[in-house]
Amino acid sequence: MSAASPTTIATDPARSTAASNDWPALWQTLSQGVGVGRYTDPQFTRLEFEKLWSRVWQVAARIDEIPEQGDYTTYRIGDQSILLVRVDESTIKAFYNFCPHRGTTLGHGCGHFDGGKIICPYHGWRWDLQGNIKLVLERNEFCDGKLQDGDVAMREVHSRVFAGFVFINLDPNPESFDDFIAPLRQFLDDIVLGDMRHIWWKRTVIPCNWKVAQEAFYEAYHVSATHPQLEKVGREVVYGDRPDGPMMYRDLTYDAFEHGHGQFYGGDKTPMAGHVQEPKSTDDLLEEMAARMNLTAEGLGAMILKEDIELLLTLRGKHLPPGTNLGAEYVRLQYETAAKLSRPMPKPTPEIIGRWGGVTVAFPNVLVLLQAGSAALYRVLPHATDPNQCTFEIRSVKTYPAGVKTPRAVVEDITDPEQVGLIPRQDLGNLPRVQEGLRSTGMRQAWLASNQEKLILNMHRELDRYLRS
Ligand code: FES
Ligand SMILES: [Fe+2]
């Protein structure tokens, strides 16, 4: 491990208690920074499994991974495998994924239990979808014929379905899910995330710590340098001679919530609210807005969809009513179109519309990037032992018109960066370099901007709450 170093780094006086000093300096969460050991030390990774992943509510699946009765999928966290089963239309159960006879996992990857029978492939013991034992072959041979059903029932894990996610908690006495989710509950309800279903879902392994990967999306401070095509003023400041200017991402609001959650968004500084960098005539504005939306539609292939741009372009040449603006008119058209199709949409309040294009952080490892009735969902999973590796996933989801049957969500493993759009490719391209730099013995801490990187600090403080209790 990175042993406790005699060299001290600036600690927050409020946090430099005796309790915090029993940690190596490189593990410390500082007032405006974090020690590098949190990303690179295998002992820290071990502590995260022991104290965080074993006790925190975490997203194990989306419900559309197991849409039909008898469908199952598996969720792996560290060395633990959890089996998630669709019992009936309204019930999903989570079980430890093992056969009580001699250990075989009862589900592998994802699949379907035909006839509602969970059959162990080794010696054929069988359960129903509720986890009740139904067949022990040669039962008389066990416990002198006195084997109890309860001894060999499948072992359930605490789970909750919310916002289209299946959350699980491996703690036998978990903290209240309602307390955990409270800071996000209203928002996730208002954006109808629970009604959103799969369009695509991709997964890749990245040579960086799981926190490095997710923190790439905890702020928009990186946009000027990493995504110069998205921020023309910032691009000229970073790569040109421009001294300063109205960078769009400077105007975002960052809110850190309890339990490590948080959010950043444009509010009334979004194109939907008519906010643009250089105002032009309405027709120019429409082309500019379409081109800008296309950067996301093509560059990510999620959040903003081609159909959204086609809808915007129907406003070409139309006279806008006085007192409105293009963004507002587009929003009105989206709701009108969705209503005709009975397609669920986010609550049409200025507060919620101001969060389109923003990012919501759900502790410990999920992000929701919201648009109108659609979203990109990111999840990062730690490697079981190696702090320098993680698995990163992107899902594109949206609400569908009433009555449309959506396909079962199945993950696609990708190895070629070209299989994701330009925007995530730019983000993910930084990450191996970040991890390499964090391992430098010359580096002791990362510095965090007080406002624009506050969600990172908030996440680390919550992580410490788990690790230190
Ligand atoms: S290991 Fe499952 S029935 Fe034997
Ligand atoms: Fe980015």
mmCIF file of C-alpha atoms and ligand atoms in Angstrom, residues 216-217 219 222-223 226-227 230 423-424 426-427, ligand 2:
data_model
loop_
_atom_site.group_PDB
_atom_site.id
_atom_site.type_symbol
_atom_site.label_atom_id
_atom_site.label_comp_id
_atom_site.label_asym_id
_atom_site.label_seq_id
_atom_site.Cartn_x
_atom_site.Cartn_y
_atom_site.Cartn_z
ATOM 1 C CA ALA A 216 -15.228 12.991 -15.462
ATOM 2 C CA PHE A 217 -18.969 13.665 -15.503
ATOM 3 C CA GLU A 219 -18.507 18.827 -13.625
ATOM 4 C CA HIS A 222 -13.620 20.208 -18.489
ATOM 5 C CA VAL A 223 -15.817 21.041 -21.474
ATOM 6 C CA THR A 226 -12.004 18.219 -23.629
ATOM 7 C CA HIS A 227 -14.977 19.004 -25.895
ATOM 8 C CA LEU A 230 -19.241 22.200 -27.615
ATOM 9 C CA ILE A 423 -18.290 13.083 -26.725
ATOM 10 C CA PRO A 424 -17.804 10.027 -24.487
ATOM 11 C CA GLN A 426 -13.229 12.477 -25.632
ATOM 12 C CA ASP A 427 -14.168 11.993 -21.971
HETATM 13 FE FE FE B 2 -17.369 15.463 -20.913
#
